[in-house]
mmCIF file of C-alpha atoms in Angstrom:
data_model
loop_
_atom_site.group_PDB
_atom_site.id
_atom_site.type_symbol
_atom_site.label_atom_id
_atom_site.label_comp_id
_atom_site.label_asym_id
_atom_site.label_seq_id
_atom_site.Cartn_x
_atom_site.Cartn_y
_atom_site.Cartn_z
ATOM 1 C CA UNK X 1 135.980 131.714 -67.978
ATOM 2 C CA UNK X 2 133.219 133.765 -69.651
ATOM 3 C CA UNK X 3 131.961 136.903 -67.923
ATOM 4 C CA UNK X 4 128.456 138.131 -68.749
ATOM 5 C CA UNK X 5 127.322 141.635 -67.986
ATOM 6 C CA UNK X 6 123.698 142.423 -67.305
ATOM 7 C CA UNK X 7 121.875 145.241 -69.061
ATOM 8 C CA UNK X 8 121.697 147.173 -65.782
ATOM 9 C CA UNK X 9 125.456 147.012 -65.241
ATOM 10 C CA UNK X 10 126.116 148.168 -68.808
ATOM 11 C CA UNK X 11 123.701 151.062 -68.376
ATOM 12 C CA UNK X 12 125.346 152.011 -65.089
ATOM 13 C CA UNK X 13 128.770 151.925 -66.724
ATOM 14 C CA UNK X 14 127.602 154.140 -69.566
ATOM 15 C CA UNK X 15 125.924 156.619 -67.265
ATOM 16 C CA UNK X 16 129.023 156.933 -65.066
ATOM 17 C CA UNK X 17 131.390 159.678 -66.086
ATOM 18 C CA UNK X 18 134.099 161.807 -64.580
ATOM 19 C CA UNK X 19 132.852 164.896 -62.740
ATOM 20 C CA UNK X 20 132.958 168.156 -64.633
ATOM 21 C CA UNK X 21 136.114 170.073 -63.613
ATOM 22 C CA UNK X 22 134.215 173.353 -63.886
ATOM 23 C CA UNK X 23 131.620 172.247 -61.357
ATOM 24 C CA UNK X 24 134.413 171.230 -58.977
ATOM 25 C CA UNK X 25 136.110 174.613 -59.345
ATOM 26 C CA UNK X 26 132.825 176.451 -58.729
ATOM 27 C CA UNK X 27 132.149 174.509 -55.502
ATOM 28 C CA UNK X 28 132.313 177.176 -52.781
ATOM 29 C CA UNK X 29 133.208 174.772 -49.968
ATOM 30 C CA UNK X 30 136.085 173.389 -51.998
ATOM 31 C CA UNK X 31 137.244 176.921 -52.807
ATOM 32 C CA UNK X 32 137.353 177.873 -49.130
ATOM 33 C CA UNK X 33 139.050 174.620 -48.152
ATOM 34 C CA UNK X 34 141.705 175.128 -50.827
ATOM 35 C CA UNK X 35 142.346 178.667 -49.605
ATOM 36 C CA UNK X 36 142.944 177.593 -46.002
ATOM 37 C CA UNK X 37 145.106 174.635 -46.993
ATOM 38 C CA UNK X 38 147.273 176.948 -49.107
ATOM 39 C CA UNK X 39 147.450 179.427 -46.240
ATOM 40 C CA UNK X 40 148.560 176.830 -43.682
ATOM 41 C CA UNK X 41 151.089 175.280 -46.061
ATOM 42 C CA UNK X 42 152.593 178.625 -47.090
ATOM 43 C CA UNK X 43 152.969 180.133 -43.627
ATOM 44 C CA UNK X 44 153.912 176.775 -42.071
ATOM 45 C CA UNK X 45 156.803 176.506 -44.512
ATOM 46 C CA UNK X 46 157.676 180.180 -44.053
ATOM 47 C CA UNK X 47 157.806 180.109 -40.246
ATOM 48 C CA UNK X 48 159.259 176.613 -40.212
ATOM 49 C CA UNK X 49 162.230 177.756 -42.247
ATOM 50 C CA UNK X 50 162.632 180.757 -39.934
ATOM 51 C CA UNK X 51 162.753 178.750 -36.676
ATOM 52 C CA UNK X 52 164.120 175.615 -38.333
ATOM 53 C CA UNK X 53 161.255 173.541 -36.913
ATOM 54 C CA UNK X 54 158.558 172.722 -39.475
ATOM 55 C CA UNK X 55 156.545 170.456 -37.167
ATOM 56 C CA UNK X 56 156.070 173.119 -34.516
ATOM 57 C CA UNK X 57 155.367 175.776 -37.144
ATOM 58 C CA UNK X 58 152.572 173.707 -38.726
ATOM 59 C CA UNK X 59 151.092 172.765 -35.359
ATOM 60 C CA UNK X 60 150.979 176.398 -34.245
ATOM 61 C CA UNK X 61 149.270 177.391 -37.487
ATOM 62 C CA UNK X 62 146.669 174.648 -37.071
ATOM 63 C CA UNK X 63 145.931 175.581 -33.467
ATOM 64 C CA UNK X 64 145.560 179.279 -34.299
ATOM 65 C CA UNK X 65 143.600 178.606 -37.486
ATOM 66 C CA UNK X 66 140.050 178.497 -35.957
ATOM 67 C CA UNK X 67 140.525 181.939 -34.381
ATOM 68 C CA UNK X 68 141.829 183.423 -37.618
ATOM 69 C CA UNK X 69 139.010 181.804 -39.601
ATOM 70 C CA UNK X 70 136.440 183.266 -37.202
ATOM 71 C CA UNK X 71 137.886 186.758 -37.714
ATOM 72 C CA UNK X 72 138.093 186.397 -41.507
ATOM 73 C CA UNK X 73 134.522 185.154 -41.944
ATOM 74 C CA UNK X 74 133.110 187.703 -39.516
ATOM 75 C CA UNK X 75 134.828 190.395 -41.533
ATOM 76 C CA UNK X 76 133.692 188.963 -44.879
ATOM 77 C CA UNK X 77 130.059 188.360 -44.016
ATOM 78 C CA UNK X 78 129.316 191.106 -41.495
ATOM 79 C CA UNK X 79 131.811 193.970 -41.287
ATOM 80 C CA UNK X 80 132.408 194.389 -45.013
ATOM 81 C CA UNK X 81 128.743 194.248 -46.174
ATOM 82 C CA UNK X 82 127.524 196.398 -43.268
ATOM 83 C CA UNK X 83 130.267 199.031 -43.178
ATOM 84 C CA UNK X 84 132.879 198.848 -45.943
ATOM 85 C CA UNK X 85 130.553 198.264 -48.916
ATOM 86 C CA UNK X 86 128.191 200.934 -47.607
ATOM 87 C CA UNK X 87 131.103 203.401 -47.403
ATOM 88 C CA UNK X 88 131.116 203.657 -43.609
ATOM 89 C CA UNK X 89 134.904 203.400 -43.657
ATOM 90 C CA UNK X 90 135.749 204.811 -40.224
ATOM 91 C CA UNK X 91 133.393 202.432 -38.424
ATOM 92 C CA UNK X 92 134.713 199.527 -40.449
ATOM 93 C CA UNK X 93 138.360 200.144 -39.594
ATOM 94 C CA UNK X 94 137.627 200.814 -35.926
ATOM 95 C CA UNK X 95 135.650 197.602 -35.491
ATOM 96 C CA UNK X 96 138.197 195.609 -37.486
ATOM 97 C CA UNK X 97 141.083 196.941 -35.389
ATOM 98 C CA UNK X 98 139.278 196.128 -32.139
ATOM 99 C CA UNK X 99 138.433 192.588 -33.267
ATOM 100 C CA UNK X 100 141.955 191.996 -34.562
ATOM 101 C CA UNK X 101 143.381 193.161 -31.240
ATOM 102 C CA UNK X 102 140.996 190.876 -29.343
ATOM 103 C CA UNK X 103 141.950 187.839 -31.459
ATOM 104 C CA UNK X 104 145.668 188.645 -31.220
ATOM 105 C CA UNK X 105 145.401 189.090 -27.437
ATOM 106 C CA UNK X 106 143.480 185.812 -27.079
ATOM 107 C CA UNK X 107 146.076 183.899 -29.064
ATOM 108 C CA UNK X 108 149.091 185.513 -27.375
ATOM 109 C CA UNK X 109 148.016 185.786 -23.733
ATOM 110 C CA UNK X 110 145.709 182.752 -23.476
ATOM 111 C CA UNK X 111 146.398 180.269 -26.236
ATOM 112 C CA UNK X 112 150.198 180.613 -26.228
ATOM 113 C CA UNK X 113 150.927 180.181 -22.487
ATOM 114 C CA UNK X 114 148.185 177.617 -21.791
ATOM 115 C CA UNK X 115 148.365 175.372 -24.889
ATOM 116 C CA UNK X 116 151.038 176.133 -27.420
ATOM 117 C CA UNK X 117 153.982 176.667 -25.054
ATOM 118 C CA UNK X 118 153.496 173.662 -22.734
ATOM 119 C CA UNK X 119 152.239 171.116 -25.304
ATOM 120 C CA UNK X 120 153.665 171.999 -28.717
ATOM 121 C CA UNK X 121 156.862 174.006 -28.457
ATOM 122 C CA UNK X 122 158.115 174.265 -24.866
ATOM 123 C CA UNK X 123 161.600 175.262 -26.019
ATOM 124 C CA UNK X 124 160.982 177.601 -28.932
ATOM 125 C CA UNK X 125 157.856 179.383 -27.626
ATOM 126 C CA UNK X 126 159.304 181.363 -24.737
ATOM 127 C CA UNK X 127 157.985 184.074 -22.489
ATOM 128 C CA UNK X 128 159.583 186.651 -24.842
ATOM 129 C CA UNK X 129 156.611 186.066 -27.109
ATOM 130 C CA UNK X 130 154.366 187.765 -24.519
ATOM 131 C CA UNK X 131 155.825 191.243 -25.031
ATOM 132 C CA UNK X 132 153.890 194.248 -26.378
ATOM 133 C CA UNK X 133 156.118 194.265 -29.477
ATOM 134 C CA UNK X 134 155.077 190.690 -30.190
ATOM 135 C CA UNK X 135 151.418 191.640 -29.665
ATOM 136 C CA UNK X 136 151.599 194.454 -32.249
ATOM 137 C CA UNK X 137 153.439 192.145 -34.648
ATOM 138 C CA UNK X 138 150.699 189.540 -34.277
ATOM 139 C CA UNK X 139 148.062 192.149 -35.115
ATOM 140 C CA UNK X 140 149.960 193.035 -38.283
ATOM 141 C CA UNK X 141 150.365 189.365 -39.241
ATOM 142 C CA UNK X 142 146.667 188.669 -38.710
ATOM 143 C CA UNK X 143 145.745 191.696 -40.811
ATOM 144 C CA UNK X 144 147.753 190.239 -43.688
ATOM 145 C CA UNK X 145 145.281 187.381 -43.743
ATOM 146 C CA UNK X 146 142.307 189.727 -43.358
ATOM 147 C CA UNK X 147 143.631 191.911 -46.198
ATOM 148 C CA UNK X 148 144.072 188.917 -48.527
ATOM 149 C CA UNK X 149 140.563 187.611 -47.888
ATOM 150 C CA UNK X 150 139.049 191.118 -48.138
ATOM 151 C CA UNK X 151 140.800 191.673 -51.473
ATOM 152 C CA UNK X 152 139.323 188.434 -52.809
ATOM 153 C CA UNK X 153 135.842 189.498 -51.677
ATOM 154 C CA UNK X 154 136.204 192.958 -53.228
ATOM 155 C CA UNK X 155 137.443 191.531 -56.515
ATOM 156 C CA UNK X 156 134.564 189.045 -56.610
ATOM 157 C CA UNK X 157 132.093 191.809 -55.770
ATOM 158 C CA UNK X 158 133.546 194.018 -58.522
ATOM 159 C CA UNK X 159 133.379 191.159 -61.037
ATOM 160 C CA UNK X 160 129.742 190.427 -60.164
ATOM 161 C CA UNK X 161 128.846 194.086 -60.583
ATOM 162 C CA UNK X 162 130.615 194.146 -63.947
ATOM 163 C CA UNK X 163 128.737 191.039 -65.061
ATOM 164 C CA UNK X 164 125.439 192.499 -63.885
ATOM 165 C CA UNK X 165 126.133 195.776 -65.666
ATOM 166 C CA UNK X 166 127.116 193.911 -68.826
ATOM 167 C CA UNK X 167 123.983 191.770 -68.672
ATOM 168 C CA UNK X 168 121.822 194.840 -68.097
ATOM 169 C CA UNK X 169 123.498 196.644 -70.975
ATOM 170 C CA UNK X 170 123.005 193.638 -73.246
ATOM 171 C CA UNK X 171 119.344 193.362 -72.231
ATOM 172 C CA UNK X 172 118.810 197.057 -72.949
ATOM 173 C CA UNK X 173 120.554 196.690 -76.305
ATOM 174 C CA UNK X 174 118.397 193.721 -77.282
ATOM 175 C CA UNK X 175 115.240 195.516 -76.155
ATOM 176 C CA UNK X 176 116.159 198.581 -78.193
ATOM 177 C CA UNK X 177 116.944 196.503 -81.266
ATOM 178 C CA UNK X 178 113.635 194.673 -80.952
ATOM 179 C CA UNK X 179 111.865 198.020 -80.641
ATOM 180 C CA UNK X 180 113.598 199.347 -83.750
ATOM 181 C CA UNK X 181 112.751 196.197 -85.696
ATOM 182 C CA UNK X 182 109.171 196.462 -84.525
ATOM 183 C CA UNK X 183 109.011 199.971 -85.973
ATOM 184 C CA UNK X 184 110.599 198.976 -89.283
ATOM 185 C CA UNK X 185 108.225 196.088 -90.000
ATOM 186 C CA UNK X 186 104.911 197.978 -89.677
ATOM 187 C CA UNK X 187 106.423 200.950 -91.491
ATOM 188 C CA UNK X 188 107.326 198.806 -94.483
ATOM 189 C CA UNK X 189 104.063 196.869 -94.378
ATOM 190 C CA UNK X 190 102.018 200.067 -94.340
ATOM 191 C CA UNK X 191 103.782 201.379 -97.451
ATOM 192 C CA UNK X 192 103.418 198.085 -99.315
ATOM 193 C CA UNK X 193 99.723 197.800 -98.493
ATOM 194 C CA UNK X 194 99.267 201.324 -99.807
ATOM 195 C CA UNK X 195 100.828 200.181 -103.071
ATOM 196 C CA UNK X 196 98.557 197.160 -103.212
ATOM 197 C CA UNK X 197 95.539 199.338 -102.446
ATOM 198 C CA UNK X 198 96.348 201.659 -105.366
ATOM 199 C CA UNK X 199 96.519 198.679 -107.713
ATOM 200 C CA UNK X 200 93.209 197.268 -106.555
ATOM 201 C CA UNK X 201 91.557 200.657 -107.067
ATOM 202 C CA UNK X 202 92.789 200.599 -110.660
ATOM 203 C CA UNK X 203 91.746 196.934 -110.964
ATOM 204 C CA UNK X 204 95.234 196.113 -112.219
ATOM 205 C CA UNK X 205 96.043 192.603 -113.433
ATOM 206 C CA UNK X 206 99.264 192.872 -111.458
ATOM 207 C CA UNK X 207 97.461 192.853 -108.104
ATOM 208 C CA UNK X 208 97.577 188.999 -107.680
ATOM 209 C CA UNK X 209 101.298 188.943 -108.419
ATOM 210 C CA UNK X 210 101.824 191.708 -105.903
ATOM 211 C CA UNK X 211 99.936 189.738 -103.273
ATOM 212 C CA UNK X 212 102.235 186.756 -103.938
ATOM 213 C CA UNK X 213 105.345 188.903 -103.637
ATOM 214 C CA UNK X 214 104.015 190.461 -100.462
ATOM 215 C CA UNK X 215 103.409 187.005 -99.024
ATOM 216 C CA UNK X 216 107.089 186.144 -99.560
ATOM 217 C CA UNK X 217 108.161 189.372 -97.895
ATOM 218 C CA UNK X 218 105.897 188.739 -94.923
ATOM 219 C CA UNK X 219 107.374 185.258 -94.513
ATOM 220 C CA UNK X 220 110.847 186.800 -94.336
ATOM 221 C CA UNK X 221 109.791 189.461 -91.844
ATOM 222 C CA UNK X 222 107.948 187.058 -89.549
ATOM 223 C CA UNK X 223 110.575 184.315 -89.398
ATOM 224 C CA UNK X 224 114.013 185.175 -90.790
ATOM 225 C CA UNK X 225 114.129 188.812 -89.623
ATOM 226 C CA UNK X 226 113.893 187.744 -85.961
ATOM 227 C CA UNK X 227 117.407 186.267 -86.103
ATOM 228 C CA UNK X 228 120.460 188.279 -85.125
ATOM 229 C CA UNK X 229 122.013 187.630 -88.542
ATOM 230 C CA UNK X 230 120.696 186.264 -91.819
ATOM 231 C CA UNK X 231 122.467 185.120 -94.989
ATOM 232 C CA UNK X 232 123.196 188.082 -97.230
ATOM 233 C CA UNK X 233 121.595 186.174 -100.083
ATOM 234 C CA UNK X 234 118.224 186.185 -98.260
ATOM 235 C CA UNK X 235 118.470 189.895 -97.486
ATOM 236 C CA UNK X 236 119.198 190.741 -101.116
ATOM 237 C CA UNK X 237 116.419 188.469 -102.326
ATOM 238 C CA UNK X 238 114.110 190.363 -99.989
ATOM 239 C CA UNK X 239 115.188 193.637 -101.625
ATOM 240 C CA UNK X 240 114.683 192.162 -105.102
ATOM 241 C CA UNK X 241 111.114 191.228 -104.210
ATOM 242 C CA UNK X 242 110.492 194.694 -102.859
ATOM 243 C CA UNK X 243 111.833 196.288 -106.049
ATOM 244 C CA UNK X 244 109.633 193.946 -108.097
ATOM 245 C CA UNK X 245 106.642 195.199 -106.117
ATOM 246 C CA UNK X 246 107.570 198.776 -106.918
ATOM 247 C CA UNK X 247 108.018 197.914 -110.599
ATOM 248 C CA UNK X 248 104.525 196.463 -110.596
ATOM 249 C CA UNK X 249 103.170 199.545 -108.881
ATOM 250 C CA UNK X 250 104.820 202.199 -111.037
ATOM 251 C CA UNK X 251 105.192 200.371 -114.339
ATOM 252 C CA UNK X 252 106.830 202.507 -117.033
ATOM 253 C CA UNK X 253 106.445 205.760 -115.114
ATOM 254 C CA UNK X 254 109.620 205.104 -113.101
ATOM 255 C CA UNK X 255 112.971 203.940 -114.483
ATOM 256 C CA UNK X 256 114.273 201.470 -111.881
ATOM 257 C CA UNK X 257 117.826 200.141 -112.076
ATOM 258 C CA UNK X 258 119.139 197.452 -109.729
ATOM 259 C CA UNK X 259 122.634 195.969 -110.084
ATOM 260 C CA UNK X 260 124.625 193.504 -108.005
ATOM 261 C CA UNK X 261 128.318 192.616 -108.138
ATOM 262 C CA UNK X 262 130.550 190.337 -106.135
ATOM 263 C CA UNK X 263 130.181 187.070 -104.236
ATOM 264 C CA UNK X 264 127.477 186.981 -101.589
ATOM 265 C CA UNK X 265 127.603 183.319 -100.600
ATOM 266 C CA UNK X 266 128.752 182.614 -97.049
ATOM 267 C CA UNK X 267 128.226 186.182 -95.862
ATOM 268 C CA UNK X 268 125.738 187.342 -93.242
ATOM 269 C CA UNK X 269 124.140 190.630 -92.295
ATOM 270 C CA UNK X 270 121.728 191.983 -89.693
ATOM 271 C CA UNK X 271 118.206 191.608 -91.142
ATOM 272 C CA UNK X 272 116.258 194.572 -92.522
ATOM 273 C CA UNK X 273 119.440 196.652 -92.608
ATOM 274 C CA UNK X 274 119.452 197.702 -96.276
ATOM 275 C CA UNK X 275 115.751 197.978 -97.053
ATOM 276 C CA UNK X 276 115.050 201.394 -95.410
ATOM 277 C CA UNK X 277 117.462 203.098 -97.829
ATOM 278 C CA UNK X 278 115.775 201.459 -100.821
ATOM 279 C CA UNK X 279 112.312 202.128 -99.430
ATOM 280 C CA UNK X 280 113.038 205.814 -98.811
ATOM 281 C CA UNK X 281 114.181 206.234 -102.412
ATOM 282 C CA UNK X 282 110.762 205.124 -103.643
ATOM 283 C CA UNK X 283 108.650 206.695 -100.939
ATOM 284 C CA UNK X 284 110.235 210.158 -101.016
ATOM 285 C CA UNK X 285 111.732 210.199 -104.488
ATOM 286 C CA UNK X 286 109.017 208.960 -106.847
ATOM 287 C CA UNK X 287 105.870 208.620 -104.740
ATOM 288 C CA UNK X 288 104.207 211.503 -106.629
ATOM 289 C CA UNK X 289 104.380 209.309 -109.769
ATOM 290 C CA UNK X 290 105.939 212.096 -111.835
ATOM 291 C CA UNK X 291 106.978 211.214 -115.376
ATOM 292 C CA UNK X 292 110.679 210.529 -116.011
ATOM 293 C CA UNK X 293 111.310 209.619 -112.390
ATOM 294 C CA UNK X 294 114.169 207.235 -111.691
ATOM 295 C CA UNK X 295 115.824 205.183 -108.951
ATOM 296 C CA UNK X 296 119.310 203.625 -109.049
ATOM 297 C CA UNK X 297 120.355 200.884 -106.620
ATOM 298 C CA UNK X 298 123.875 199.422 -106.779
ATOM 299 C CA UNK X 299 125.202 196.742 -104.436
ATOM 300 C CA UNK X 300 128.799 195.536 -104.518
ATOM 301 C CA UNK X 301 130.388 192.898 -102.309
ATOM 302 C CA UNK X 302 134.162 192.559 -102.183
ATOM 303 C CA UNK X 303 135.745 190.205 -99.657
ATOM 304 C CA UNK X 304 133.909 191.050 -96.409
ATOM 305 C CA UNK X 305 132.889 194.573 -97.429
ATOM 306 C CA UNK X 306 129.487 195.568 -98.754
ATOM 307 C CA UNK X 307 128.844 198.797 -100.608
ATOM 308 C CA UNK X 308 125.308 200.062 -101.159
ATOM 309 C CA UNK X 309 124.534 203.165 -103.206
ATOM 310 C CA UNK X 310 120.948 204.319 -103.622
ATOM 311 C CA UNK X 311 120.091 207.358 -105.774
ATOM 312 C CA UNK X 312 116.752 208.861 -106.676
ATOM 313 C CA UNK X 313 115.586 211.935 -108.499
ATOM 314 C CA UNK X 314 113.832 214.736 -106.701
ATOM 315 C CA UNK X 315 110.576 214.718 -108.574
ATOM 316 C CA UNK X 316 107.391 216.620 -107.862
ATOM 317 C CA UNK X 317 106.551 219.885 -106.179
ATOM 318 C CA UNK X 318 106.271 218.180 -102.775
ATOM 319 C CA UNK X 319 109.841 216.965 -102.894
ATOM 320 C CA UNK X 320 111.329 219.537 -100.516
ATOM 321 C CA UNK X 321 108.954 218.491 -97.751
ATOM 322 C CA UNK X 322 109.603 214.817 -98.535
ATOM 323 C CA UNK X 323 113.345 215.303 -98.238
ATOM 324 C CA UNK X 324 112.904 216.769 -94.794
ATOM 325 C CA UNK X 325 110.775 213.794 -93.828
ATOM 326 C CA UNK X 326 113.379 211.414 -95.218
ATOM 327 C CA UNK X 327 116.144 212.992 -93.169
ATOM 328 C CA UNK X 328 114.214 212.499 -89.947
ATOM 329 C CA UNK X 329 111.740 209.746 -90.837
ATOM 330 C CA UNK X 330 111.261 206.474 -89.013
ATOM 331 C CA UNK X 331 113.018 204.296 -91.577
ATOM 332 C CA UNK X 332 116.283 206.190 -91.962
ATOM 333 C CA UNK X 333 116.423 207.255 -88.323
ATOM 334 C CA UNK X 334 116.000 203.682 -87.144
ATOM 335 C CA UNK X 335 118.553 202.219 -89.505
ATOM 336 C CA UNK X 336 121.116 204.792 -88.346
ATOM 337 C CA UNK X 337 120.549 203.704 -84.770
ATOM 338 C CA UNK X 338 120.738 200.011 -85.664
ATOM 339 C CA UNK X 339 124.009 200.600 -87.498
ATOM 340 C CA UNK X 340 125.444 202.283 -84.394
ATOM 341 C CA UNK X 341 124.327 199.435 -82.136
ATOM 342 C CA UNK X 342 125.273 196.483 -84.341
ATOM 343 C CA UNK X 343 128.256 197.650 -86.393
ATOM 344 C CA UNK X 344 129.732 200.442 -84.246
ATOM 345 C CA UNK X 345 132.885 201.583 -86.082
ATOM 346 C CA UNK X 346 132.551 199.042 -88.906
ATOM 347 C CA UNK X 347 130.416 201.157 -91.205
ATOM 348 C CA UNK X 348 130.311 204.513 -92.948
ATOM 349 C CA UNK X 349 127.187 206.311 -94.130
ATOM 350 C CA UNK X 350 127.229 209.293 -96.470
ATOM 351 C CA UNK X 351 124.179 211.221 -97.633
ATOM 352 C CA UNK X 352 124.336 213.546 -100.641
ATOM 353 C CA UNK X 353 121.520 216.075 -100.932
ATOM 354 C CA UNK X 354 121.806 217.795 -104.312
ATOM 355 C CA UNK X 355 119.204 220.032 -105.970
ATOM 356 C CA UNK X 356 117.989 217.264 -108.317
ATOM 357 C CA UNK X 357 119.402 214.073 -106.756
ATOM 358 C CA UNK X 358 119.303 212.448 -103.352
ATOM 359 C CA UNK X 359 121.922 209.729 -102.778
ATOM 360 C CA UNK X 360 122.873 207.420 -99.918
ATOM 361 C CA UNK X 361 126.183 205.555 -99.819
ATOM 362 C CA UNK X 362 126.680 202.841 -97.177
ATOM 363 C CA UNK X 363 129.923 200.930 -96.611
ATOM 364 C CA UNK X 364 129.540 197.951 -94.285
ATOM 365 C CA UNK X 365 132.062 195.490 -92.883
ATOM 366 C CA UNK X 366 130.382 192.059 -92.849
ATOM 367 C CA UNK X 367 133.054 190.378 -90.717
ATOM 368 C CA UNK X 368 131.518 188.303 -87.913
ATOM 369 C CA UNK X 369 133.495 190.207 -85.271
ATOM 370 C CA UNK X 370 131.615 193.414 -86.084
ATOM 371 C CA UNK X 371 128.321 192.223 -84.575
ATOM 372 C CA UNK X 372 129.120 189.294 -82.302
ATOM 373 C CA UNK X 373 127.904 191.264 -79.302
#
């Protein structure tokens, strides 16, 4: 016998799937139902073993359950938000004690003699259960349940506050990082356009090449630099292009040395992290275009560690003022803050301020764990 399936039945079969366990766990109604089932089962078994009558124990728990549920939910959704969570502790405990006493009295002096004793357990539920001692014991037993449910609510409330605080902290961190990036980009662009302007004034043949290099840098800033991390190879290529622009600008007046060592493939870094150190060396070290000026840039990568050393001469009579600007300028100040936010304890930054040389030495751990957050 040949069975043919229609296209609709095949589509229905493909679209059908098992429900997501996470969505089932997050279902609030199912959570509450599971809690009460566990409560009835646990205390039914506990009291059943004590009186050696599991049937009666479970029946008593089921009959008393609606009253206990009413107290628990009234406490969770009214007393706790109105009094406990607003730190009105005395009012909370007074109202809770009065309600617990009312529920315990209702169950012991109304429910027990009129329903439980005659219909469920005429032999085990005796008049001894109507004593004041039994009443106080019932209040204590009911408060066990109230305490358990209140603890769950408090833990959930604490967790939600922690999540909210973490989200707020993350949002503030991202906003600050975006602000710092926004300051770095115009700062760099302004300096580069100044360089291009000086070339055009001199009608240099290198101006078209500089425009092309600047176009590549702008492409990186507009697209790649918006990511949380970029390949280290792209970041270093960005620095190479910047150094090429400075070579075009200064020509033979500045001795520029740039060396790289180590394997950079497969490694990532926060974008625009290294450039401010290189930029400051040119802006504050050789911007006066003094003869015999020099800049040294050395980058080494070993395993997951990056080492950057940038040195420049202190050239020109305006150098003292420039050094003060460099120590508190936008570029270096921002990159310090970005290092603190993104790499925390996974970096070291040393600045050497000698009479004739200014040097920056950065050690950076490129492991992914250092800036996952």
